[in-house]
PDB file of C-alpha atoms in Angstrom:
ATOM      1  CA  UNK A   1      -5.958   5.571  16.169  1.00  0.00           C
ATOM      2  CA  UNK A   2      -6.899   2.021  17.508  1.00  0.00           C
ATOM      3  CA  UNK A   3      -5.599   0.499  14.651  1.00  0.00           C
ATOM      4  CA  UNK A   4      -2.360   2.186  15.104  1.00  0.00           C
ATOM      5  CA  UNK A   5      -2.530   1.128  19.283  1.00  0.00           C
ATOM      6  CA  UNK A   6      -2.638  -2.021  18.199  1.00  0.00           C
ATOM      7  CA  UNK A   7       0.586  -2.442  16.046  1.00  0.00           C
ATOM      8  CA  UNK A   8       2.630  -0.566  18.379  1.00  0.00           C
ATOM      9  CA  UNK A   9       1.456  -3.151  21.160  1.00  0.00           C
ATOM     10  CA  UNK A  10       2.211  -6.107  18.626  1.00  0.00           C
ATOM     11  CA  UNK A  11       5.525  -4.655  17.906  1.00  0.00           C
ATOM     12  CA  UNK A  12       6.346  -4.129  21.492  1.00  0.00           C
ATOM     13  CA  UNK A  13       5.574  -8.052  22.372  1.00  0.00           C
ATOM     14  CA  UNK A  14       7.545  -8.606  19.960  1.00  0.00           C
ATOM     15  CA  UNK A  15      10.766  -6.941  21.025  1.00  0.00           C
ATOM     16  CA  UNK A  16      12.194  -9.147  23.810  1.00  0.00           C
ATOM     17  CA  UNK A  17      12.442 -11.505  21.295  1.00  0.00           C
ATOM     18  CA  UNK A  18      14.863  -9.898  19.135  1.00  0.00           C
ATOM     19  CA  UNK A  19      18.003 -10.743  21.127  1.00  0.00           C
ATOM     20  CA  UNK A  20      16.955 -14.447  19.934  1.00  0.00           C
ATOM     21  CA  UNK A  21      15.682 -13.664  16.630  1.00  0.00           C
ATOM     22  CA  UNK A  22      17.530 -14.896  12.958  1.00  0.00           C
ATOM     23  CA  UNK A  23      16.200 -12.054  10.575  1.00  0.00           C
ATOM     24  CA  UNK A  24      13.960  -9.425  10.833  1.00  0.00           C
ATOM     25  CA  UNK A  25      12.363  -7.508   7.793  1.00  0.00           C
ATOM     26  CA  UNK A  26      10.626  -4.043   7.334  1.00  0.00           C
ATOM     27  CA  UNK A  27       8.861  -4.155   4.022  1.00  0.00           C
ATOM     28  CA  UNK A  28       6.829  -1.961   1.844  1.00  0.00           C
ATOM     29  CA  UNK A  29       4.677  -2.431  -0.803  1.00  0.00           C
ATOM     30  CA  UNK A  30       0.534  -1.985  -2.327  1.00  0.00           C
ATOM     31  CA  UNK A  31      -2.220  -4.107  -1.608  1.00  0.00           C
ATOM     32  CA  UNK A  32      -4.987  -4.963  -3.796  1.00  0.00           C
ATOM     33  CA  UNK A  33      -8.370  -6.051  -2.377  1.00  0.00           C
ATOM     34  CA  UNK A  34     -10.045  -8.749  -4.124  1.00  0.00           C
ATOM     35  CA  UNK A  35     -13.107  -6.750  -3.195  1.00  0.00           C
ATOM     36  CA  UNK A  36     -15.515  -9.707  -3.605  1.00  0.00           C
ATOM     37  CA  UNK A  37     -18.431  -9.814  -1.687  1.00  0.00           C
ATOM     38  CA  UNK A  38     -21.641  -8.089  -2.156  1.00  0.00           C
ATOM     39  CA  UNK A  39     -20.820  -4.201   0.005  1.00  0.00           C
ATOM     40  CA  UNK A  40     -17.288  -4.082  -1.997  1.00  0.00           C
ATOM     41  CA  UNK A  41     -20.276  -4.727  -5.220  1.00  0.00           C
ATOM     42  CA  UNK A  42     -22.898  -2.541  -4.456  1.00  0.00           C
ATOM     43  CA  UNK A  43     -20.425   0.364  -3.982  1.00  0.00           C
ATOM     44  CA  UNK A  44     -19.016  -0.049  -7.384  1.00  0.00           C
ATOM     45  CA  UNK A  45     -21.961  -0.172  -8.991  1.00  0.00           C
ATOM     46  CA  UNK A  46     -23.842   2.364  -7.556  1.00  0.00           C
ATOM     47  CA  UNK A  47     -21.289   4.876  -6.517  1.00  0.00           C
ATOM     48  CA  UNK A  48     -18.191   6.383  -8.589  1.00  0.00           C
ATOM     49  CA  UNK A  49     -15.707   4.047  -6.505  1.00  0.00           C
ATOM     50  CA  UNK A  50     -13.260   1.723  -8.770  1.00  0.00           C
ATOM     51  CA  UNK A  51     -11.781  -1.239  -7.349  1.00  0.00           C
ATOM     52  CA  UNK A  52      -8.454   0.686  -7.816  1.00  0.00           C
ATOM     53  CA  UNK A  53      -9.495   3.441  -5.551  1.00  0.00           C
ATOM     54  CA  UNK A  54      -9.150   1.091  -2.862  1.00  0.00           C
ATOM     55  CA  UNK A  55      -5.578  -0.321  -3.835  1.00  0.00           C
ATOM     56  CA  UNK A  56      -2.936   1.319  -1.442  1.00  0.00           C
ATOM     57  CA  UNK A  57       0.582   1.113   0.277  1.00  0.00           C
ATOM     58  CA  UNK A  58       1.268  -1.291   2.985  1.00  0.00           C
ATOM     59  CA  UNK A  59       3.896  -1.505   5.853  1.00  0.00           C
ATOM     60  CA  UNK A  60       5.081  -4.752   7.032  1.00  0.00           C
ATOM     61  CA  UNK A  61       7.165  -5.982  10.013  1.00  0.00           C
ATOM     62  CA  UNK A  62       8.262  -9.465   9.978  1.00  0.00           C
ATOM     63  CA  UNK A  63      10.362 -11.636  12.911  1.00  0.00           C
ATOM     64  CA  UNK A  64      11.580 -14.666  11.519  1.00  0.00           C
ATOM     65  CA  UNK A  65      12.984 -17.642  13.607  1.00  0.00           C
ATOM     66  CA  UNK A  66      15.221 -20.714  11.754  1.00  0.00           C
ATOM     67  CA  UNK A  67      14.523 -24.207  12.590  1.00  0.00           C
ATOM     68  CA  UNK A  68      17.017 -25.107   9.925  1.00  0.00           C
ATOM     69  CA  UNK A  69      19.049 -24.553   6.767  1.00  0.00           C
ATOM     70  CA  UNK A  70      15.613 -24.862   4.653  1.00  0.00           C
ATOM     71  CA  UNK A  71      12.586 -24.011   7.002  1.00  0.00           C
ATOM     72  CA  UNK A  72      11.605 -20.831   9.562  1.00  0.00           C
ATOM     73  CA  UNK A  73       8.610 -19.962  11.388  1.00  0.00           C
ATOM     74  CA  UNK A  74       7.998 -16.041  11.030  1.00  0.00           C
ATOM     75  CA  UNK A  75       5.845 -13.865  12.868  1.00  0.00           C
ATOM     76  CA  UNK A  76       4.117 -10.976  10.481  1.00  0.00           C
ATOM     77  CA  UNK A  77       2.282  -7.553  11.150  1.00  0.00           C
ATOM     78  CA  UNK A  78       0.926  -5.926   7.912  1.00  0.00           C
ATOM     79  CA  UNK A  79      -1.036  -2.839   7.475  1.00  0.00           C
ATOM     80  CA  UNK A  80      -3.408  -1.329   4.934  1.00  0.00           C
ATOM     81  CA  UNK A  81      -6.329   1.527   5.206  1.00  0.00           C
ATOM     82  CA  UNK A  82      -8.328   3.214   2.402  1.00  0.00           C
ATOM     83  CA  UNK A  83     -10.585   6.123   2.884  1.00  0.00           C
ATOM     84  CA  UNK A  84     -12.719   7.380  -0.098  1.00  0.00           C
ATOM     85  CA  UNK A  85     -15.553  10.136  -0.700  1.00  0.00           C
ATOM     86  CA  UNK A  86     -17.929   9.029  -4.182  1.00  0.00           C
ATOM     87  CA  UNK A  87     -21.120  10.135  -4.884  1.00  0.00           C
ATOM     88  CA  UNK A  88     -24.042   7.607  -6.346  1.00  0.00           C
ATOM     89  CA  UNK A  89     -23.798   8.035 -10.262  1.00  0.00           C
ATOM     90  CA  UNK A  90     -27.391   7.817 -11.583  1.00  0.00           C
ATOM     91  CA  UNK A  91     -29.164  10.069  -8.592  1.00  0.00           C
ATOM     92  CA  UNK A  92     -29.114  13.576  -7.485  1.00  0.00           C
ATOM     93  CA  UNK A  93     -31.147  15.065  -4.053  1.00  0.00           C
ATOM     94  CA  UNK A  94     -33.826  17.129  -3.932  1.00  0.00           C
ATOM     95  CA  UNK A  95     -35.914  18.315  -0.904  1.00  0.00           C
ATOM     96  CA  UNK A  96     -39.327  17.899  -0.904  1.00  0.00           C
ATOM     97  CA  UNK A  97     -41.443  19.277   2.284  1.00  0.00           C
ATOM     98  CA  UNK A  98     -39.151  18.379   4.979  1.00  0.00           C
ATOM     99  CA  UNK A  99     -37.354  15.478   3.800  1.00  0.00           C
ATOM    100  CA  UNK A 100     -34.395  14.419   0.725  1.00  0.00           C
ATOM    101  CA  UNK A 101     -35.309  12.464  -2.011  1.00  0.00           C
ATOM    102  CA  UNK A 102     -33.157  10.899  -4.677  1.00  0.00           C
ATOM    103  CA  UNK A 103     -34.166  11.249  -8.102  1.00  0.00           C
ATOM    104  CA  UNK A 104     -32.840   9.844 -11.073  1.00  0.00           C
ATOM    105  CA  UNK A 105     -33.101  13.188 -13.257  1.00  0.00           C
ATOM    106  CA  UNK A 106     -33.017  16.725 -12.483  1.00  0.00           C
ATOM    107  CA  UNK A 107     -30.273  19.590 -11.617  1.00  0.00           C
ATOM    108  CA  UNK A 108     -30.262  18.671  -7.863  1.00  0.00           C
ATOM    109  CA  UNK A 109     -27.303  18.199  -5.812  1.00  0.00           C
ATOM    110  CA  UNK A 110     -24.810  15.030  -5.187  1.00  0.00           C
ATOM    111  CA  UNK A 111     -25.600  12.466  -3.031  1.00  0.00           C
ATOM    112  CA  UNK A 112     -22.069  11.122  -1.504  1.00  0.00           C
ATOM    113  CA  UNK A 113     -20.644   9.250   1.695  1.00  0.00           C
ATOM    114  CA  UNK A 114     -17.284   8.221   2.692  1.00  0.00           C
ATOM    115  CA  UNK A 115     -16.058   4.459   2.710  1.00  0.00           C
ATOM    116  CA  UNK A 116     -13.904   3.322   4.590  1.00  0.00           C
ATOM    117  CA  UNK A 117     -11.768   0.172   4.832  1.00  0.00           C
ATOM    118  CA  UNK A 118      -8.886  -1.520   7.149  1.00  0.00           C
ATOM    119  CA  UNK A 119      -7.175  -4.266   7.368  1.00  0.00           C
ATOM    120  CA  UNK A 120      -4.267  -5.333   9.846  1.00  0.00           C
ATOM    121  CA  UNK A 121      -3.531  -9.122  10.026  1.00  0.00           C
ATOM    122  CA  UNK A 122      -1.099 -10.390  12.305  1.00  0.00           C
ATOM    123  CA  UNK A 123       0.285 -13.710  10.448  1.00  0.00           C
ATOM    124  CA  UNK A 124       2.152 -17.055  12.017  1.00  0.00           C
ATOM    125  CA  UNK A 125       3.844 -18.765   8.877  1.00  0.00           C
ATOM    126  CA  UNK A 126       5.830 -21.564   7.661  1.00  0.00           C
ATOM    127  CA  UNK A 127       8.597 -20.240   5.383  1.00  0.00           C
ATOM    128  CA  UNK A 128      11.246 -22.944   3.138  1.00  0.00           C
ATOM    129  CA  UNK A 129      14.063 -21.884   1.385  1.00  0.00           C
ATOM    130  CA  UNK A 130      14.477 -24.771  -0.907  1.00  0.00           C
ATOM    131  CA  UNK A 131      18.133 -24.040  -1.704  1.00  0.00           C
ATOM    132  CA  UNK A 132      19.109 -23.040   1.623  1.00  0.00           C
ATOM    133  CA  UNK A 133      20.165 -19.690   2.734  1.00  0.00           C
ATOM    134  CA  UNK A 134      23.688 -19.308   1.686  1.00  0.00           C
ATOM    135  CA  UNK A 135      23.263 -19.117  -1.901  1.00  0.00           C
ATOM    136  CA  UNK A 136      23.843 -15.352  -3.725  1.00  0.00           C
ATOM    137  CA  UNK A 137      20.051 -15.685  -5.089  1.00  0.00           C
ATOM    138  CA  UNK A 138      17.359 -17.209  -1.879  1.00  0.00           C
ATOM    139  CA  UNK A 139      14.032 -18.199  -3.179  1.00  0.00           C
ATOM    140  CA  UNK A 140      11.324 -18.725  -0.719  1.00  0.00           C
ATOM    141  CA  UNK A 141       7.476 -19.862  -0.239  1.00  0.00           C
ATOM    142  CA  UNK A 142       5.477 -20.284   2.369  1.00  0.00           C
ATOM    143  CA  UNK A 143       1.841 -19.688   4.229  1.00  0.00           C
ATOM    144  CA  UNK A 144       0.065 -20.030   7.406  1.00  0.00           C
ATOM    145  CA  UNK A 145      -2.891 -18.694   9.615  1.00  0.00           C
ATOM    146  CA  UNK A 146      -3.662 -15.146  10.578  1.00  0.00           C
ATOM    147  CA  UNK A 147      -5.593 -13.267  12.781  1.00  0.00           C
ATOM    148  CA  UNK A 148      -7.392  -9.973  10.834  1.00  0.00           C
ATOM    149  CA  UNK A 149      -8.250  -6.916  12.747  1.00  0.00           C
ATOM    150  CA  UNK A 150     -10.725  -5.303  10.603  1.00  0.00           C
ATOM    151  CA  UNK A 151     -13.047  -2.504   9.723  1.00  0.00           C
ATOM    152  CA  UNK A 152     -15.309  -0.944   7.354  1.00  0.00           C
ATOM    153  CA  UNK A 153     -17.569   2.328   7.983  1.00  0.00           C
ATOM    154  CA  UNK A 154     -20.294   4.178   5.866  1.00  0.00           C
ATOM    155  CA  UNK A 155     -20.346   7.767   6.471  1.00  0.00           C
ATOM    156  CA  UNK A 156     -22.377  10.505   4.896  1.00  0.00           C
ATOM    157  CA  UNK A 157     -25.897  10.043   2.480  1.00  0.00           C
ATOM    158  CA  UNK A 158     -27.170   6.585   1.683  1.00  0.00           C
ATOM    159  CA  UNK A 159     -30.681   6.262  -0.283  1.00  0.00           C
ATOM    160  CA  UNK A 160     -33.344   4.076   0.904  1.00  0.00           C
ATOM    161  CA  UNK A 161     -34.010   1.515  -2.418  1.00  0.00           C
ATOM    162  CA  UNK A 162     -36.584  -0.077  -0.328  1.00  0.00           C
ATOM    163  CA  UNK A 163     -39.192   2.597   0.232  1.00  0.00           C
ATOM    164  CA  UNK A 164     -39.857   3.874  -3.191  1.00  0.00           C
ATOM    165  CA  UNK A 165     -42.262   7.238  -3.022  1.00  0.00           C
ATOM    166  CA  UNK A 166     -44.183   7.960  -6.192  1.00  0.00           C
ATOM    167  CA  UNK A 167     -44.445  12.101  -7.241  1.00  0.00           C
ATOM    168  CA  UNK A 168     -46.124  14.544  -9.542  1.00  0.00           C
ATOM    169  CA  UNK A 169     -43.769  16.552 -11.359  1.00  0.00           C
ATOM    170  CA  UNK A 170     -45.357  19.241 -12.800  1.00  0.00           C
ATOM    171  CA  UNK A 171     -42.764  20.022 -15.375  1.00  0.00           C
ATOM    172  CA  UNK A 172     -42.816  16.557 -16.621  1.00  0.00           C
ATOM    173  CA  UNK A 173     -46.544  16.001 -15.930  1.00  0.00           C
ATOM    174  CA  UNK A 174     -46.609  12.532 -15.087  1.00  0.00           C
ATOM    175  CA  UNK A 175     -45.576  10.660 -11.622  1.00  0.00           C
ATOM    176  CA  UNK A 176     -41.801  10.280 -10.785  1.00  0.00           C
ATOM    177  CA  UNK A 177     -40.109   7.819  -8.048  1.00  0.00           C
ATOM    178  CA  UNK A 178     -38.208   9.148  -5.601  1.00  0.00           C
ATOM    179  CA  UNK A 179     -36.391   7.565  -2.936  1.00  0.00           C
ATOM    180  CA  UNK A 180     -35.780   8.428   1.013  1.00  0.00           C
ATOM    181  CA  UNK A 181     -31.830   9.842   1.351  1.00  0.00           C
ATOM    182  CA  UNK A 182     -30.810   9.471   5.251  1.00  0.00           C
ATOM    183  CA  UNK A 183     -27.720  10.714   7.022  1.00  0.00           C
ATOM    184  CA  UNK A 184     -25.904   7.498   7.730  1.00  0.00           C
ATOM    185  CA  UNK A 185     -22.814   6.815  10.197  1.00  0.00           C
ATOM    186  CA  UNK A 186     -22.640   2.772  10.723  1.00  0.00           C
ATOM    187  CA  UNK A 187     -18.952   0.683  11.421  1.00  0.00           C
ATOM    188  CA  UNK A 188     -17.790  -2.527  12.099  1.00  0.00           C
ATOM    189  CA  UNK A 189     -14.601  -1.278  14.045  1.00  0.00           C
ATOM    190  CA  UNK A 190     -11.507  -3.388  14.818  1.00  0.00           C
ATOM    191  CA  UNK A 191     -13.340  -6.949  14.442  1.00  0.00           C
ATOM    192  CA  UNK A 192     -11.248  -9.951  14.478  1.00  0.00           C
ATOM    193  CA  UNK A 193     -11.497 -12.667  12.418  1.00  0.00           C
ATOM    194  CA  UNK A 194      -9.459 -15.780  11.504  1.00  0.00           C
ATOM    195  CA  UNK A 195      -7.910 -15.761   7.781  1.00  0.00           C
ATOM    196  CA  UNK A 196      -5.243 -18.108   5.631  1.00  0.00           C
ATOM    197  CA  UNK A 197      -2.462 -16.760   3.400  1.00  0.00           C
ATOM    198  CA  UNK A 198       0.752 -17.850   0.842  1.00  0.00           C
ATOM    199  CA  UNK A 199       3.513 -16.546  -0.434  1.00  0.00           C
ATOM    200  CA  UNK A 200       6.485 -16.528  -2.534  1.00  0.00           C
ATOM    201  CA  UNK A 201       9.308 -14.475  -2.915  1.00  0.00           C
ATOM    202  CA  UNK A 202      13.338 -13.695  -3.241  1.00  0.00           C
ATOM    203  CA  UNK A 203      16.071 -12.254  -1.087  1.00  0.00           C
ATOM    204  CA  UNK A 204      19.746 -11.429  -2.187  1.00  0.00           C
ATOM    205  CA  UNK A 205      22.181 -10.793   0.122  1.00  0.00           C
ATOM    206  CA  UNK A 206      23.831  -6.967  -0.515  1.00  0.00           C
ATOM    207  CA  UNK A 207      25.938  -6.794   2.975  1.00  0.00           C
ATOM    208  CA  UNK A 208      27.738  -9.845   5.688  1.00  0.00           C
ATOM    209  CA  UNK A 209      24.134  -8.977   7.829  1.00  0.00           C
ATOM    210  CA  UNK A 210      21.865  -7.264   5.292  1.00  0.00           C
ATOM    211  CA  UNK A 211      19.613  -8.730   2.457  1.00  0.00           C
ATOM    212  CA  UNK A 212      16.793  -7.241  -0.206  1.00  0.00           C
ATOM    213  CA  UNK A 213      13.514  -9.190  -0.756  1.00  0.00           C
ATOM    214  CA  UNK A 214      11.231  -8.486  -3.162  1.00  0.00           C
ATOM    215  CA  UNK A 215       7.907 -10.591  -2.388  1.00  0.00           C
ATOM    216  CA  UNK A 216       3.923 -12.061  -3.359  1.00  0.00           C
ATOM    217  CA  UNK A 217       1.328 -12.605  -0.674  1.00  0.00           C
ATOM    218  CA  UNK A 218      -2.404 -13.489  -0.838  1.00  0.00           C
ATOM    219  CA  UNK A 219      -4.265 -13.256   1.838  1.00  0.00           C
ATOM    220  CA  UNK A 220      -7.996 -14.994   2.506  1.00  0.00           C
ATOM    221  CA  UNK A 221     -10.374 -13.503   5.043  1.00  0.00           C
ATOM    222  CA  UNK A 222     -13.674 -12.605   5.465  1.00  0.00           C
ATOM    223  CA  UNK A 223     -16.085 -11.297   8.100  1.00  0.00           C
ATOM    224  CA  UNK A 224     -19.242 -10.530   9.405  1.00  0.00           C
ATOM    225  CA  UNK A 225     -21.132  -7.673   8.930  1.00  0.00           C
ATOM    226  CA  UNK A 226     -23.911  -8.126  10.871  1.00  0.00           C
ATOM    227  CA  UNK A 227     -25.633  -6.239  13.073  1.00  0.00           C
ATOM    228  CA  UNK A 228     -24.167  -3.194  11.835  1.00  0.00           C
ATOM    229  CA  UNK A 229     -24.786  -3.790   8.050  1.00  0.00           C
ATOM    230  CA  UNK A 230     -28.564  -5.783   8.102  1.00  0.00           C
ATOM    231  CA  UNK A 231     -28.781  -7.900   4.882  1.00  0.00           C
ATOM    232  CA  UNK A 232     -24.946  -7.913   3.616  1.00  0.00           C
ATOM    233  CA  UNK A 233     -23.057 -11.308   3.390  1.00  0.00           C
ATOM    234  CA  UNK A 234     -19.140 -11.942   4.749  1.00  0.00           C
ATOM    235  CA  UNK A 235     -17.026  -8.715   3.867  1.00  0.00           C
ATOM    236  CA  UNK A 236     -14.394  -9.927   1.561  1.00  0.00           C
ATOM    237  CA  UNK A 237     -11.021  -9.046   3.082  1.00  0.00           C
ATOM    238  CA  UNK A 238      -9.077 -10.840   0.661  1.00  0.00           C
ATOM    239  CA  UNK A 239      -6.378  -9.779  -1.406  1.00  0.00           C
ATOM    240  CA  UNK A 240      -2.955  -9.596  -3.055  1.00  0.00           C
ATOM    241  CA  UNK A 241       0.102  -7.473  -1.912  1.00  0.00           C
ATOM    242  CA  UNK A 242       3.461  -6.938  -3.512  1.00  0.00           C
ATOM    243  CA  UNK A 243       6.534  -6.002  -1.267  1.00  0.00           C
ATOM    244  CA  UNK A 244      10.065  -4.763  -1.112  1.00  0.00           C
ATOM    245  CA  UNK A 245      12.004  -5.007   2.087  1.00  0.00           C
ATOM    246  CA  UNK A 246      15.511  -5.105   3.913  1.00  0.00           C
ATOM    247  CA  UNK A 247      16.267  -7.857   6.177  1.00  0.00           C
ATOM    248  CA  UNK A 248      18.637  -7.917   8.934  1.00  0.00           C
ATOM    249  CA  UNK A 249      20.474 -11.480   9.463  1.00  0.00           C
ATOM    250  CA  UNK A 250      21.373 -11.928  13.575  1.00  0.00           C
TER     251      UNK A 250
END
């Protein structure tokens, strides 16, 4: 819901500006995380998440203002969220007294949590049209700074690695490891860091006011985790997103 706040109150800064504005574009498209930092890691590998769980569809508003034939400044709002439920792939729980353990054998029952992950950056950008903007074809590139509202939450059963129990299993007869599962509910909720980002792309004119773009974007951001997850580096909130949009010339 806050994330959702926030756009509205971007887009409604935004608006007494439009009586000035050159172009404005509404955009769709998927985003793919890079996913590189040690959290995005430790998921895959322990849980069944795949880096393409987290790919998803993206909204974009952009407000564009000419300086000339060949070069704009735009104002950008993106947003992406990914919510998914995965279990850990090698361990199931079992109680023992008064507490869960994880074991990595047995008939006992899924250990899972939800992960979450969102990412809204709000972008300033230089944009060039190398061949101006009265050709049928418009080929542009450009980048800039952004400001990434951000956040990631564990919810559900995480195992404790780091306190290791040893057991006698009578059917086996001979000691087993088991490991401490807790109920866990920790976030890092609408954060804001400071990020870069490029992109390329094409618009063709359809209409006297009304073009199609079809458009690249990377995006580079990270942020910190800390206190909420102790021990885990920058989150990686880097990634690649491919648009479609309509633009409407003023």
């Amino acid at each position: 819901m806050k994330k959702y706040l926030l756009v509205f109150v971007a887009l409604f800064l935004l608006i007494p500006g439009f009586a000035f504005s050159d172009l404005v574009t509404f955009k769709v498209g998927y985003f793919f995380p890079r996913a590189n930092s040690d959290l995005w890691q430790l998921e895959f590998e322990q849980m069944t998440f795949e880096k393409s769980d987290f790919q998803n569809t993206v909204f974009c508003f952009t407000y564009e203002y000419f300086l000339s034939n060949q070069i704009s400044l735009t104002v950008s709002l993106d947003g992406y969220n990914e919510k998914k439920a995965g279990s850990y792939l090698d361990y199931v729980a079992d109680i023992v007294g008064d507490q869960i353990y994880a074991f990595d054998y047995g008939q006992g029952s899924a250990i899972s949590h939800v992960f979450t992950v969102g990412i809204t950056p709000l972008h300033a950008s230089l944009k060039l049209t190398p061949f101006g903007r009265r050709a049928n074809i418009i080929p542009y590139l450009g980048g800039g700074v952004g400001v990434y509202i951000w956040t990631v939450r564990m919810q559900g059963d995480t195992i404790d690695f780091e306190d290791p129990i040893l057991f006698w299993d009578e059917d086996l007869q001979k000691e087993v490891i088991g490991y401490p599962v807790y109920p866990t509910d920790i976030r890092v909720e609408s954060k804001f860091t400071v990020g870069f980002h490029g992109f390329v792309g094409i618009m063709v004119p359809i209409a006297n006011k009304i073009s199609v773009e079809g458009e690249f974007k990377f995006n580079y951001a990270s942020g910190n985790l800390d206190p909420h997850f102790q021990g885990f580096e920058n989150f990686d909130l880097s990634g690649y997103q491919v648009t479609i949009g309509i633009n409407y010339w003023f």
